[in-house]
Each structure stands twice: as C-alpha cells, then as structure tokens.
Amino acid sequence: MGILFPEVRTTSVRLIWQPPTAPNGIILAYQVTHRLNATTANTATVEVLTPSTRQYTVTGLKPESVYLFRITAQTRKGWGEAAEALVVTTEKRDRPQPPSKPVVQQEDVKARSVLLCWEPGSDGLSPVRYYTVQTRELPSGRWALHSASVSHNASAFVVDRLKPFTSYKFRVKATNDIGDSEFSEESEPLTTLQAAPDEAPTIVSVTPHTTTSVLIRWQPPAEDKINGILLGFRIRYRELLYEGLRGFTLRGINNPGAKWAELTSMYSMRNLSRPSLTQYELDNLNKHRRYEIRMSVYNAVGEGPSSPPQEVFVGEAVPTATPRNVAVHGATATQLDVTWEPPPLESQNGDIQGYKIYFWEAQRRNLTERVKTLFLAENGVKLKNLTGYTTYMVSVAAFNAAGDGPRSPPTRGQTQQAAPSAPGSVKFSELTTTSVNVSWEAPQFPNGVLEGYRLVYEPCTPVDGVSKIVTVDVKGSSPLWLKVKDLAEGMTYRFRIRAKTFTYGPEIEANVTTGPGEGAPGPPGVPIIVRYSSAIAIHWSSGDPGKGPITRYVIEARPSDEGLWDILIKDIPKEVTSYTFSMDILKPGVSYDFRVIAVNDYGFGTPSSPSQSVPAQKANPFYEEWWFLVVIALVGLIFILLLVFVLIIRGQSKKYAKKTDSGNNAKSGALGHAEMMSLDESSFPALELNNRRLSVKNSFCRKNGLYTRSPPRPSPGSLHYSDEDVTKYNDLIPAENSSLTEKPSEISDSQGSDSEYEADSTHQKAHSFVNHYISDPTYYNSWRRQQKGISRAQAYSYTESDSGEPDPNTVANSNSAQQGSLFRPKASRTPTPQNPPNPPSQQSTLYRPPSSLTPGSRAPIAGFSSFV
C-alpha cells in the first residue's frame, strides 16, 4: 500500500511503500519488478527484498522514460497480489492539475449515495497516486473529507454514507509524488432521495381520558431522522389479556405448514395524516380492559420503526375539566395563598385524590417553575419561600386514580413588598481634598417600590477630636449618586448605603481617602480674576505636575460667606492657563471665591489659594442706566413743547383769517333769516348767570374763527312747538338786545374734552341771553302765555362743513330758499350768534327737538326744564 517515489532522477528512482493491510500471515519477503511501460513483462527486472525493507532504489534507467513498478509480498502460502505504480524518469516533475468539475447524473442519485464522475487533469510528469473526495452539506455545512484513497486511475467514485433527503456539494483533488493539486470546482448542488424514517416518535404519556378512551401525547422524531417529508403518524393498539388469568384459551391453526403462530390478537391501526399533531384521543375502546399502544411515522417512501409499547388500563379516566375559580392572594412578602373550587362533578371521572399546583415567576418561567402536590381533596394551599414583591403565575390541576386532569389557565398573583437587597457596588469619582462624588448601583432584588436610599458617612479617625457622622436620605429610585462636599483633607471616610422600600434593607460599605494622593499635582498659582460686564475670566499659572503630566484643570467655587467648595468647571484642557465663563451659571448678587486644581493620572492635586471675592452681578447696558432714561425723557418733553407751540401759532393765524372772511361774506357776522331756528327761554338751561364760568366738555367747535356753544334744545325732545307759540314768545324779546357777541381773543381752548368758557367782564351784559331773560319780567312765565307777533330776537344757524369752513352757498341763500326749512348737519353743528335781518320771517321756522340731534350735540341740561 502507499507506493510513492520521493526521489526521481533521470537515471534512478527511489520508491517507498507500506505493508499490506491484510497480510494474512507473516510476511517473508517483498518482490520488486520494473520495466519500461511500453515493453512486455518478459523484459522486467526482478529483485527480492527482506520483509523489513520499506524502500528500494533502482539505477541505470533511461532518461525521460515511463517505468512500471510492481511490488508483491510473500507468506508461507505464496506471493500475494501485486501493486503497480508508474514513474517518469525526469527532474521536471510538478504538482498535478485539478480534475474537472465533478458531475452527477440524476439516475445515479440514491437515498444514501451518488455516483461522482470527473476528468483527470495533467499529472505534472508525475503519475497521480490517488484522489481525494470532499463533501459539504447544504446550506451551512463545512467541507468534510469523505475518502482519501480513491484509485489513481479512477474517473468515477460512489460517494456513500450520505443522509437521505439532504442537499450536498462535492469536490475532488489529485495527489502525485510532488504533492496535491488544487480542488476542482464545486459540483452543482443535489439532493439525495427520500428514505423510510429511521426513528419512531416518542410517546410522552398515555392517560385514560374517559371510561372508553385514552389520550396519547407524543413528540415526533428529529427532522434528520424522518429522511423525507413527514406525512403523518400511525397508531397501533390491541387489547391484552389480564395477567394471572386461570385456564387456557383454545386456538386452532388451520395451516399444516405453519412454523409459528401469534397468540396475541392482531393490532388495530389508526392513521393520522396531520403531521403537526402531538396528541390524539383514542376512543371506542372496551371498558375495564388493558391495551398496548405503539406509534410510528411515515413519509412518501414508507413507514419507520414502531415505538416501544405503552400499556394503559381503560375504565377509570382522568378529570376532563380544570379546577374552577382559582384565586391567588399575596399574604406576605414570601407567601401566596391559593384557593380554588373542584372541577364539575360530571367531569371528575372518579374520586378526586388531590391537586397539583404549578407556579412560576411571570418573567422567568423556564428557570423558576415549580410544582406542589397536594394529596388531599382540599380547596386551598399556601405557597411559601417565594421572592418578595414578585409577580407569580399559578395553575392548578386535579388528579384521580387514572391520572392528572388539565391545568387551569394561569392566574396572576403578587407577593407583598419586602426589604430590598443591598445596593450594588459603590464607586468614587471626582475626588478632591474636600469633596467626592459617590455613586452606587440599584439593588439586584428591589422586592418592592424603592422609596430612596440612606447614605451614612463618617471619618475612620476623629477630625480635631470629633467623629462626625452624617446621614443623608436620597429620595426616589434615582439618581444613584451624591456629591459630598464637607470632607477634611487627607482623611479616610467610611460610606454605608442601603436601599428602602417600606423598610430598609442591608447596607453596603466602602472607604475612600480624600486627596491629594501620592503623585498628584501641586497647587497652581493664585488665580487672578478679571470681571467683565457679563462674564468672568480666571487666569492662573501652572504648578508642580507631580509624578505624571497634567491632563486637565478644574475650577472650584464657593460663596464668600463661608460656603462649601464645589466643582464649577470641569475638563479644562491642560494647555490652558485661563478660562472665561458666563455669570449665568452663578447666583446673581452673590460674591464668590475661586480656586484651580490640576489633575493627572494619580488624581486631583492640591488646590490653589483662593482668589479675591468677586460679585456675580452683571453690568447694566447704557440704555438701562438712569441718566440715559432722563435724557430721553427731556428730549421727548422738548419735542412735545415744540409741537404744541407750532400748533398754537398755526391756529392763531387761521383764526384771524377766518374772522376777516366771515365779516365780508355775512355782513359783520349777521345770520340769515333762513338759517336761524326758533328758540324759547327753556332752551338755554346750560348758561351761567352773569359772569360765572361755564365748563363744557366736548361741546366747543371752531367755526369762522369763533368758539361757539352748541344751541340750546327744549326738553323733552318729543314735544312739538307751533309757529303760534314761537310768535308769542318772540314778542317779548327786544330786537335791539338780540345780538350776542363774543371776543375771540378771550375764548380759551383746553386741548381736548375739557374746555372753559368765561364771559368777558367788559362785555356788554345787555346783549347776553342770560341778562335778557333775567331782566325780562315775563321770564318766569310760561312761554305759552306770551303774546303773538313778538318776534325772536336771536337765533342760531346750524351749518355743516367737513373742513370746518363756512359754506358760502348757505349764507348767500339765507333770505330765499332756506327760509322755513330745517338745515341737517353732517359731522358737527356749530351755533354762531348773529343778528337776523328779517326777524318776522322766523315765525315759520320749526324748532328741532333734541331727540333728533346727531351724536356730538349737547343735550339740554336739567336746569331750565321747569320753564317748560
């Protein structure tokens, strides 16, 4: 076996071999023959070697020639079969080329083997000694060696030991005396044929379901053992005779050539064509009988082996219903009370002998499921040794002599709260000379709602003769850290932390020594503070870096009124010796001290000396300063005064211009007859007597350069006044006293709704309406009692103009078309006292009651209502 030529020259070769795999005795000698491959066997050279020889060198060969070597072994019985090998006497040998891509014909595919064919490649002037075949199972298998001893002259090989109904790929390589070739290309994927299943299903349980049926539960075989597509299951069952039965049963055998007989009855069979089934109720069985049951699976090729037989007694049945009204109540932190009611009587199928209670943690069923068996027909149980504040699922099943009934649907229950476990590991960070950041992990088992943590720390040795114990309660379940600031430099402190639900759990303890540690940096230079309007700049000089280079700087701050130092700015780059920050991170109005700490790999170093106190107060911008507001107010006041002055100058110039125009057009200010309206003594309730001041709001209008008052109106406005009554009243008014004059220069306007009208002391009082009515002896009499024919001496004409200018058309037609008509104003009405040229003609003029006045006209004042 294994003939190789490790050394080949042009005139000599050396070959080696291994003994036969089946020597069939003691090897006595080896015989080596060689000849040119093209010559006959008679020309061969024969050499007999000792049995211990494993190699042989042949010389005197022809260069570049092919020689055939044969080796045989000898025992006492003779020479065995010869092994042949070719060799080429050349020094140009090389590795062989890979074979061609393997091919498998469809008719050569079997369930467990295939016939693989290929074409050999070039042998590299060294004959191929053997081929190697590898297989790979799809889709995710690795290449595996199938055979490394395929004959050198083979071009086909039967690959066996394959799995039925499995996909494969194949590849081949050649080997000569020099070495191995590359593997050939992978073959096309192929699938072996189906075969009968190799395994039977596993019967899990066979339990009586009713008095004439049993419930069979099973698990199908592994997928790779089905050897194809699972089509279904077969159940075989038969009735068994009772053991110990007395007497004999006679059976006749009609076949005289029979060699054996089945004394037990034949199997009945149920075929289940649903491959997804895992249980089946086998019914129509005889009551009070024992049965044997077997199962098998089948695919398209055939049926697999049968399972081991399972026996069951039919007569008593398991309960077919679940317990009812299962309730779970959390009694304590470690106990649940479970209650239920038995299944309905018709579904018990016998006497209930007890219950099985299945319970598990709702989130970890596979790890925590347990069963408690109650061998009494009671309706409650206490589940103990549970985890606090944990949700459990509980299911109950009844059982009788036949077996267990179905389990009830899981019912949820929760244990009460308990003390939590100890917090997780404690860690310290940002350790300075006076402060440290303490953090911890939440308890692994909270056992309730975490209300908070209690942290207690104290120095391991007294500080200045005092051992101060500090207790801090952290409310809520987060954050899991605390900044401790009131520590002493270089002291070791003991920290103890425990969690709390409704009570405190065990504590965890850890120690820490405040800085600076060995190798930490020295103090930087004293910080220099530069204060800007809204920011603060801190400058410092670097100090001793310690045993390692400085990695960063930290700025601490404290209120100047003996506050505690705390880290203000972290992670300042090591190259920086100044830092500017906004005052927004400080409390306004509070003075602060600052200091700088250098940090290296050994920890926080010694702090620098504190800086001078700096107040955290922003500088107000110039537009918020008091002097700027005062300047703006003064500028605004000056602007308002200038505006008022300009308006007054402009108003005075317009007033004189209008007065001149009015005198020319209206003949010294006299009113036309058609523009006048009848007035009576009750129409002037708002006038003050004699020289009293009259205050009027929103009632002065400017017309023709004069300030005039709205005309008086009679009250009530719903009354109608006839021409006859007006004539009687006019007869009592002297014509010469009917003119009312006002000096424009003595009339003042107060810029808005409040205006004052004051009569001139030098004005002729005889021309006043008030003096006229006071001096008239008939003033206190009713106007209805006056004589007819007396004309009104005074009237007001109502003119309208959007621009405030008099309408020239109205004045021009005052003696013709406007007589006897009522003029209706638009925006405002401005009465102007004038002397009528034709007093008798006003007898036909109608007086307009106040109810018809436009908005803006003055209503009559209730001073003269008694005259009506």
mmCIF file with all atom_site columns, C-alpha atoms in Angstrom, residues 1 99 102 114 116 118 128-136 143-152 154 156-162 169-175 180 183-184:
data_model
loop_
_atom_site.group_PDB
_atom_site.id
_atom_site.type_symbol
_atom_site.label_atom_id
_atom_site.label_alt_id
_atom_site.label_comp_id
_atom_site.label_asym_id
_atom_site.label_entity_id
_atom_site.label_seq_id
_atom_site.pdbx_PDB_ins_code
_atom_site.Cartn_x
_atom_site.Cartn_y
_atom_site.Cartn_z
_atom_site.occupancy
_atom_site.B_iso_or_equiv
_atom_site.pdbx_formal_charge
_atom_site.auth_seq_id
_atom_site.auth_comp_id
_atom_site.auth_asym_id
_atom_site.auth_atom_id
_atom_site.pdbx_PDB_model_num
ATOM 1  C CA . MET A 1 1   ? 0.000   0.000  0.000   1.00 0.00 ? 1   MET A CA 1
ATOM 2  C CA . PRO A 1 99  ? -9.603  17.446 -12.016 1.00 0.00 ? 99  PRO A CA 1
ATOM 3  C CA . PRO A 1 102 ? -17.498 16.697 -10.756 1.00 0.00 ? 102 PRO A CA 1
ATOM 4  C CA . VAL A 1 114 ? -24.356 9.157  -5.509  1.00 0.00 ? 114 VAL A CA 1
ATOM 5  C CA . LEU A 1 116 ? -19.473 11.107 -8.857  1.00 0.00 ? 116 LEU A CA 1
ATOM 6  C CA . TRP A 1 118 ? -14.751 13.692 -13.272 1.00 0.00 ? 118 TRP A CA 1
ATOM 7  C CA . VAL A 1 128 ? -1.260  10.502 -9.872  1.00 0.00 ? 128 VAL A CA 1
ATOM 8  C CA . ARG A 1 129 ? -1.169  8.196  -6.901  1.00 0.00 ? 129 ARG A CA 1
ATOM 9  C CA . TYR A 1 130 ? -4.709  8.758  -5.595  1.00 0.00 ? 130 TYR A CA 1
ATOM 10 C CA . TYR A 1 131 ? -7.696  11.149 -5.499  1.00 0.00 ? 131 TYR A CA 1
ATOM 11 C CA . THR A 1 132 ? -9.416  12.817 -2.517  1.00 0.00 ? 132 THR A CA 1
ATOM 12 C CA . VAL A 1 133 ? -13.177 13.467 -2.390  1.00 0.00 ? 133 VAL A CA 1
ATOM 13 C CA . GLN A 1 134 ? -14.812 16.045 -0.077  1.00 0.00 ? 134 GLN A CA 1
ATOM 14 C CA . THR A 1 135 ? -18.492 16.673 0.603   1.00 0.00 ? 135 THR A CA 1
ATOM 15 C CA . ARG A 1 136 ? -20.391 19.658 2.066   1.00 0.00 ? 136 ARG A CA 1
ATOM 16 C CA . TRP A 1 143 ? -16.317 20.709 3.768   1.00 0.00 ? 143 TRP A CA 1
ATOM 17 C CA . ALA A 1 144 ? -15.634 17.216 5.171   1.00 0.00 ? 144 ALA A CA 1
ATOM 18 C CA . LEU A 1 145 ? -13.262 14.514 3.973   1.00 0.00 ? 145 LEU A CA 1
ATOM 19 C CA . HIS A 1 146 ? -15.144 11.579 2.575   1.00 0.00 ? 146 HIS A CA 1
ATOM 20 C CA . SER A 1 147 ? -12.339 9.453  1.097   1.00 0.00 ? 147 SER A CA 1
ATOM 21 C CA . ALA A 1 148 ? -8.579  9.936  0.562   1.00 0.00 ? 148 ALA A CA 1
ATOM 22 C CA . SER A 1 149 ? -7.855  6.625  -1.126  1.00 0.00 ? 149 SER A CA 1
ATOM 23 C CA . VAL A 1 150 ? -9.620  6.790  -4.466  1.00 0.00 ? 150 VAL A CA 1
ATOM 24 C CA . SER A 1 151 ? -7.602  4.835  -7.056  1.00 0.00 ? 151 SER A CA 1
ATOM 25 C CA . HIS A 1 152 ? -5.170  6.802  -9.227  1.00 0.00 ? 152 HIS A CA 1
ATOM 26 C CA . ALA A 1 154 ? -10.349 6.181  -11.299 1.00 0.00 ? 154 ALA A CA 1
ATOM 27 C CA . ALA A 1 156 ? -15.716 7.936  -11.060 1.00 0.00 ? 156 ALA A CA 1
ATOM 28 C CA . PHE A 1 157 ? -16.453 7.184  -7.448  1.00 0.00 ? 157 PHE A CA 1
ATOM 29 C CA . VAL A 1 158 ? -19.524 6.152  -5.462  1.00 0.00 ? 158 VAL A CA 1
ATOM 30 C CA . VAL A 1 159 ? -19.920 8.562  -2.555  1.00 0.00 ? 159 VAL A CA 1
ATOM 31 C CA . ASP A 1 160 ? -21.833 6.692  0.136   1.00 0.00 ? 160 ASP A CA 1
ATOM 32 C CA . ARG A 1 161 ? -22.777 7.281  3.778   1.00 0.00 ? 161 ARG A CA 1
ATOM 33 C CA . LEU A 1 162 ? -24.925 10.230 2.786   1.00 0.00 ? 162 LEU A CA 1
ATOM 34 C CA . LYS A 1 169 ? -21.953 19.646 -2.985  1.00 0.00 ? 169 LYS A CA 1
ATOM 35 C CA . PHE A 1 170 ? -18.765 17.745 -3.951  1.00 0.00 ? 170 PHE A CA 1
ATOM 36 C CA . ARG A 1 171 ? -15.195 18.498 -4.993  1.00 0.00 ? 171 ARG A CA 1
ATOM 37 C CA . VAL A 1 172 ? -12.110 16.385 -5.899  1.00 0.00 ? 172 VAL A CA 1
ATOM 38 C CA . LYS A 1 173 ? -8.330  16.832 -5.867  1.00 0.00 ? 173 LYS A CA 1
ATOM 39 C CA . ALA A 1 174 ? -5.444  14.692 -7.215  1.00 0.00 ? 174 ALA A CA 1
ATOM 40 C CA . THR A 1 175 ? -2.159  13.785 -5.465  1.00 0.00 ? 175 THR A CA 1
ATOM 41 C CA . ASP A 1 180 ? -1.672  17.798 -4.018  1.00 0.00 ? 180 ASP A CA 1
ATOM 42 C CA . PHE A 1 183 ? -9.507  21.273 -5.524  1.00 0.00 ? 183 PHE A CA 1
ATOM 43 C CA . SER A 1 184 ? -11.739 21.074 -8.539  1.00 0.00 ? 184 SER A CA 1
#
